[in-house]
C-alpha cells in the first residue's frame, strides 16, 4: 500500500511506504543477485568447451521455456486482445536487441576475462537513463539522484576495468 492509502500498481508520482518499498525492491534485488551469478556460470560453460552459439541457443531456449510457461499461466487471455498483440511489437524489438546484446556479451566473455567484461556490461544504466530521458519523459522520473547513482556504477565499472 502507498503512503497516500492507494493500492494502484502505477507508482509514477506516488511515494511508497517503507514496507511497500521493500516489497517493490525484492524482485529487483533477486534479479540483481541472479544476474550476478550468471557471468560466472557462462564463463565456466565457455571454458568447458561450449561454443558461443551453443551457449546462446541454450540460454534463449531455457529463457523461452521459463518465460513462456509464466506467460501462459498468468496472461494467456491477453493474446485474444488485438491491441495487446499489436503492442507486442515493442517486445519483439526488445527481444531482437537483447539477442544481439547477449551475442556480443557471450563473445566478449569468450575473448576476455569475466572481471573485465561484466563491469563494462554494467555501464548500461547510463544508456538506459539517457534513452529513458529521450523517449519516456512522461513515464519515468529522472532526477539528480538517479543520474548520480548510475554515474557511480559507471565510474566504478570503469575503475575496475582500467585498474583491475
PDB file of C-alpha atoms in Angstrom:
ATOM      1  CA  UNK A   1       0.000   0.000   0.000  1.00  0.00           C
ATOM      2  CA  UNK A   2       1.125   3.532  -0.731  1.00  0.00           C
ATOM      3  CA  UNK A   3       1.571   6.221   1.866  1.00  0.00           C
ATOM      4  CA  UNK A   4      -1.474   8.025   0.428  1.00  0.00           C
ATOM      5  CA  UNK A   5      -3.594   4.900   1.028  1.00  0.00           C
ATOM      6  CA  UNK A   6      -3.776   3.963  -2.648  1.00  0.00           C
ATOM      7  CA  UNK A   7      -3.089   0.473  -3.964  1.00  0.00           C
ATOM      8  CA  UNK A   8      -2.757   1.403  -7.657  1.00  0.00           C
ATOM      9  CA  UNK A   9       0.019  -0.570  -9.365  1.00  0.00           C
ATOM     10  CA  UNK A  10       1.212   2.565 -11.188  1.00  0.00           C
ATOM     11  CA  UNK A  11       3.885   4.083  -8.949  1.00  0.00           C
ATOM     12  CA  UNK A  12       4.626   7.159 -11.050  1.00  0.00           C
ATOM     13  CA  UNK A  13       4.325  10.180  -8.808  1.00  0.00           C
ATOM     14  CA  UNK A  14       3.451   8.143  -5.718  1.00  0.00           C
ATOM     15  CA  UNK A  15       5.500   7.560  -2.591  1.00  0.00           C
ATOM     16  CA  UNK A  16       5.601   4.036  -1.245  1.00  0.00           C
ATOM     17  CA  UNK A  17       5.609   3.357   2.481  1.00  0.00           C
ATOM     18  CA  UNK A  18       8.602   1.522   3.983  1.00  0.00           C
ATOM     19  CA  UNK A  19       7.020  -1.920   3.599  1.00  0.00           C
ATOM     20  CA  UNK A  20       5.874  -1.121   0.058  1.00  0.00           C
ATOM     21  CA  UNK A  21       9.382  -0.006  -0.890  1.00  0.00           C
ATOM     22  CA  UNK A  22      10.882  -3.215   0.445  1.00  0.00           C
ATOM     23  CA  UNK A  23       8.314  -5.341  -1.365  1.00  0.00           C
ATOM     24  CA  UNK A  24       8.782  -3.466  -4.635  1.00  0.00           C
ATOM     25  CA  UNK A  25      12.571  -3.807  -4.442  1.00  0.00           C
ATOM     26  CA  UNK A  26      12.609  -7.526  -3.623  1.00  0.00           C
ATOM     27  CA  UNK A  27      12.217  -8.713  -7.244  1.00  0.00           C
ATOM     28  CA  UNK A  28      14.881  -6.217  -8.368  1.00  0.00           C
ATOM     29  CA  UNK A  29      17.328  -7.424  -5.708  1.00  0.00           C
ATOM     30  CA  UNK A  30      16.637 -11.061  -6.578  1.00  0.00           C
ATOM     31  CA  UNK A  31      17.174 -10.210 -10.226  1.00  0.00           C
ATOM     32  CA  UNK A  32      20.473  -8.486  -9.422  1.00  0.00           C
ATOM     33  CA  UNK A  33      21.691 -11.486  -7.436  1.00  0.00           C
ATOM     34  CA  UNK A  34      20.798 -13.915 -10.219  1.00  0.00           C
ATOM     35  CA  UNK A  35      22.306 -11.642 -12.876  1.00  0.00           C
ATOM     36  CA  UNK A  36      25.433 -11.509 -10.755  1.00  0.00           C
ATOM     37  CA  UNK A  37      25.655 -15.288 -10.746  1.00  0.00           C
ATOM     38  CA  UNK A  38      25.189 -15.784 -14.475  1.00  0.00           C
ATOM     39  CA  UNK A  39      28.516 -14.382 -15.804  1.00  0.00           C
ATOM     40  CA  UNK A  40      30.469 -16.870 -13.715  1.00  0.00           C
ATOM     41  CA  UNK A  41      28.300 -19.760 -14.887  1.00  0.00           C
ATOM     42  CA  UNK A  42      28.518 -18.593 -18.504  1.00  0.00           C
ATOM     43  CA  UNK A  43      32.301 -18.240 -18.368  1.00  0.00           C
ATOM     44  CA  UNK A  44      32.525 -21.709 -16.794  1.00  0.00           C
ATOM     45  CA  UNK A  45      30.426 -23.089 -19.650  1.00  0.00           C
ATOM     46  CA  UNK A  46      32.505 -21.341 -22.302  1.00  0.00           C
ATOM     47  CA  UNK A  47      35.748 -22.533 -20.690  1.00  0.00           C
ATOM     48  CA  UNK A  48      34.467 -26.113 -20.559  1.00  0.00           C
ATOM     49  CA  UNK A  49      34.097 -26.190 -24.331  1.00  0.00           C
ATOM     50  CA  UNK A  50      30.572 -24.982 -25.055  1.00  0.00           C
ATOM     51  CA  UNK A  51      30.642 -22.697 -28.107  1.00  0.00           C
ATOM     52  CA  UNK A  52      29.208 -19.173 -28.067  1.00  0.00           C
ATOM     53  CA  UNK A  53      26.475 -20.287 -30.471  1.00  0.00           C
ATOM     54  CA  UNK A  54      25.544 -23.266 -28.328  1.00  0.00           C
ATOM     55  CA  UNK A  55      25.568 -21.073 -25.217  1.00  0.00           C
ATOM     56  CA  UNK A  56      23.228 -18.602 -26.882  1.00  0.00           C
ATOM     57  CA  UNK A  57      20.922 -21.377 -28.037  1.00  0.00           C
ATOM     58  CA  UNK A  58      20.771 -22.900 -24.568  1.00  0.00           C
ATOM     59  CA  UNK A  59      20.233 -19.500 -22.936  1.00  0.00           C
ATOM     60  CA  UNK A  60      17.414 -18.470 -25.244  1.00  0.00           C
ATOM     61  CA  UNK A  61      15.744 -21.879 -25.201  1.00  0.00           C
ATOM     62  CA  UNK A  62      15.690 -22.017 -21.412  1.00  0.00           C
ATOM     63  CA  UNK A  63      14.522 -18.380 -21.196  1.00  0.00           C
ATOM     64  CA  UNK A  64      11.764 -19.086 -23.723  1.00  0.00           C
ATOM     65  CA  UNK A  65      10.566 -22.121 -21.790  1.00  0.00           C
ATOM     66  CA  UNK A  66      10.586 -20.369 -18.415  1.00  0.00           C
ATOM     67  CA  UNK A  67       9.012 -17.120 -19.598  1.00  0.00           C
ATOM     68  CA  UNK A  68       6.591 -18.913 -21.919  1.00  0.00           C
ATOM     69  CA  UNK A  69       5.351 -21.045 -19.028  1.00  0.00           C
ATOM     70  CA  UNK A  70       4.988 -17.965 -16.825  1.00  0.00           C
ATOM     71  CA  UNK A  71       3.144 -16.035 -19.535  1.00  0.00           C
ATOM     72  CA  UNK A  72       0.764 -18.846 -20.388  1.00  0.00           C
ATOM     73  CA  UNK A  73      -0.054 -19.430 -16.732  1.00  0.00           C
ATOM     74  CA  UNK A  74      -0.715 -15.764 -15.933  1.00  0.00           C
ATOM     75  CA  UNK A  75      -1.581 -13.792 -19.066  1.00  0.00           C
ATOM     76  CA  UNK A  76      -2.761 -16.164 -21.787  1.00  0.00           C
ATOM     77  CA  UNK A  77      -6.068 -14.302 -22.023  1.00  0.00           C
ATOM     78  CA  UNK A  78      -4.287 -11.186 -23.252  1.00  0.00           C
ATOM     79  CA  UNK A  79      -3.446 -12.978 -26.504  1.00  0.00           C
ATOM     80  CA  UNK A  80      -7.104 -12.589 -27.534  1.00  0.00           C
ATOM     81  CA  UNK A  81      -6.892  -8.793 -27.319  1.00  0.00           C
ATOM     82  CA  UNK A  82      -5.901  -7.424 -30.761  1.00  0.00           C
ATOM     83  CA  UNK A  83      -4.474  -4.246 -29.215  1.00  0.00           C
ATOM     84  CA  UNK A  84      -2.209  -6.261 -26.911  1.00  0.00           C
ATOM     85  CA  UNK A  85      -0.952  -8.313 -29.854  1.00  0.00           C
ATOM     86  CA  UNK A  86      -0.327  -5.091 -31.823  1.00  0.00           C
ATOM     87  CA  UNK A  87       1.591  -3.587 -28.897  1.00  0.00           C
ATOM     88  CA  UNK A  88       3.708  -6.747 -28.646  1.00  0.00           C
ATOM     89  CA  UNK A  89       5.893  -5.317 -31.428  1.00  0.00           C
ATOM     90  CA  UNK A  90       7.841  -3.467 -28.741  1.00  0.00           C
ATOM     91  CA  UNK A  91       8.637  -6.737 -27.014  1.00  0.00           C
ATOM     92  CA  UNK A  92       9.656  -8.322 -30.318  1.00  0.00           C
ATOM     93  CA  UNK A  93      12.022  -5.401 -30.943  1.00  0.00           C
ATOM     94  CA  UNK A  94      13.326  -5.729 -27.391  1.00  0.00           C
ATOM     95  CA  UNK A  95      13.908  -9.438 -27.919  1.00  0.00           C
ATOM     96  CA  UNK A  96      15.866  -8.790 -31.089  1.00  0.00           C
ATOM     97  CA  UNK A  97      18.032  -6.125 -29.436  1.00  0.00           C
ATOM     98  CA  UNK A  98      18.558  -8.312 -26.375  1.00  0.00           C
ATOM     99  CA  UNK A  99      19.604 -11.186 -28.662  1.00  0.00           C
ATOM    100  CA  UNK A 100      22.264  -9.030 -30.318  1.00  0.00           C
ATOM    101  CA  UNK A 101      23.410  -7.721 -26.927  1.00  0.00           C
ATOM    102  CA  UNK A 102      23.611 -11.234 -25.496  1.00  0.00           C
ATOM    103  CA  UNK A 103      25.556 -12.489 -28.502  1.00  0.00           C
ATOM    104  CA  UNK A 104      28.046  -9.642 -28.060  1.00  0.00           C
ATOM    105  CA  UNK A 105      28.219 -10.386 -24.325  1.00  0.00           C
ATOM    106  CA  UNK A 106      28.913 -14.105 -24.875  1.00  0.00           C
ATOM    107  CA  UNK A 107      31.543 -13.273 -27.473  1.00  0.00           C
ATOM    108  CA  UNK A 108      33.193 -10.828 -25.077  1.00  0.00           C
ATOM    109  CA  UNK A 109      33.164 -13.438 -22.287  1.00  0.00           C
ATOM    110  CA  UNK A 110      34.746 -15.907 -24.671  1.00  0.00           C
ATOM    111  CA  UNK A 111      37.534 -13.449 -25.591  1.00  0.00           C
ATOM    112  CA  UNK A 112      38.217 -11.602 -22.332  1.00  0.00           C
ATOM    113  CA  UNK A 113      38.222 -12.051 -18.572  1.00  0.00           C
ATOM    114  CA  UNK A 114      34.887 -12.008 -16.758  1.00  0.00           C
ATOM    115  CA  UNK A 115      36.170  -9.337 -14.372  1.00  0.00           C
ATOM    116  CA  UNK A 116      36.654  -7.013 -17.361  1.00  0.00           C
ATOM    117  CA  UNK A 117      33.541  -7.875 -19.387  1.00  0.00           C
ATOM    118  CA  UNK A 118      30.978  -7.691 -16.593  1.00  0.00           C
ATOM    119  CA  UNK A 119      31.866  -4.181 -15.363  1.00  0.00           C
ATOM    120  CA  UNK A 120      31.689  -2.909 -18.929  1.00  0.00           C
ATOM    121  CA  UNK A 121      28.305  -4.578 -19.308  1.00  0.00           C
ATOM    122  CA  UNK A 122      27.090  -2.787 -16.197  1.00  0.00           C
ATOM    123  CA  UNK A 123      27.670   0.646 -17.692  1.00  0.00           C
ATOM    124  CA  UNK A 124      24.224   0.111 -19.215  1.00  0.00           C
ATOM    125  CA  UNK A 125      22.437   2.275 -16.591  1.00  0.00           C
ATOM    126  CA  UNK A 126      23.747   5.425 -18.269  1.00  0.00           C
ATOM    127  CA  UNK A 127      22.404   4.240 -21.601  1.00  0.00           C
ATOM    128  CA  UNK A 128      19.065   3.339 -20.007  1.00  0.00           C
ATOM    129  CA  UNK A 129      18.792   6.741 -18.332  1.00  0.00           C
ATOM    130  CA  UNK A 130      19.713   8.615 -21.492  1.00  0.00           C
ATOM    131  CA  UNK A 131      17.255   6.694 -23.623  1.00  0.00           C
ATOM    132  CA  UNK A 132      14.531   6.947 -20.970  1.00  0.00           C
ATOM    133  CA  UNK A 133      15.073  10.691 -20.872  1.00  0.00           C
ATOM    134  CA  UNK A 134      14.733  10.868 -24.657  1.00  0.00           C
ATOM    135  CA  UNK A 135      11.735   8.584 -25.108  1.00  0.00           C
ATOM    136  CA  UNK A 136       9.959   8.118 -21.758  1.00  0.00           C
ATOM    137  CA  UNK A 137       9.900  11.599 -20.235  1.00  0.00           C
ATOM    138  CA  UNK A 138       6.196  11.318 -19.447  1.00  0.00           C
ATOM    139  CA  UNK A 139       6.566   7.890 -17.823  1.00  0.00           C
ATOM    140  CA  UNK A 140       9.888   7.963 -15.970  1.00  0.00           C
ATOM    141  CA  UNK A 141      11.194  10.335 -13.333  1.00  0.00           C
ATOM    142  CA  UNK A 142      14.859  11.027 -13.951  1.00  0.00           C
ATOM    143  CA  UNK A 143      16.288  13.220 -11.229  1.00  0.00           C
ATOM    144  CA  UNK A 144      19.764  14.055  -9.983  1.00  0.00           C
ATOM    145  CA  UNK A 145      19.796  11.068  -7.607  1.00  0.00           C
ATOM    146  CA  UNK A 146      19.122   8.611 -10.422  1.00  0.00           C
ATOM    147  CA  UNK A 147      21.813  10.154 -12.622  1.00  0.00           C
ATOM    148  CA  UNK A 148      24.285  10.243  -9.723  1.00  0.00           C
ATOM    149  CA  UNK A 149      23.634   6.591  -8.865  1.00  0.00           C
ATOM    150  CA  UNK A 150      24.092   5.470 -12.474  1.00  0.00           C
ATOM    151  CA  UNK A 151      27.229   7.580 -12.735  1.00  0.00           C
ATOM    152  CA  UNK A 152      28.662   5.915  -9.617  1.00  0.00           C
ATOM    153  CA  UNK A 153      28.025   2.475 -11.132  1.00  0.00           C
ATOM    154  CA  UNK A 154      29.639   3.524 -14.394  1.00  0.00           C
ATOM    155  CA  UNK A 155      32.648   5.162 -12.750  1.00  0.00           C
ATOM    156  CA  UNK A 156      33.107   2.135 -10.509  1.00  0.00           C
ATOM    157  CA  UNK A 157      32.947  -0.160 -13.541  1.00  0.00           C
ATOM    158  CA  UNK A 158      35.490   1.976 -15.352  1.00  0.00           C
ATOM    159  CA  UNK A 159      37.863   1.858 -12.365  1.00  0.00           C
ATOM    160  CA  UNK A 160      37.592  -1.953 -12.238  1.00  0.00           C
ATOM    161  CA  UNK A 161      38.322  -2.253 -15.962  1.00  0.00           C
ATOM    162  CA  UNK A 162      41.191   0.250 -16.048  1.00  0.00           C
ATOM    163  CA  UNK A 163      42.900  -0.664 -12.775  1.00  0.00           C
ATOM    164  CA  UNK A 164      41.603  -4.204 -12.186  1.00  0.00           C
TER     165      UNK A 164
END
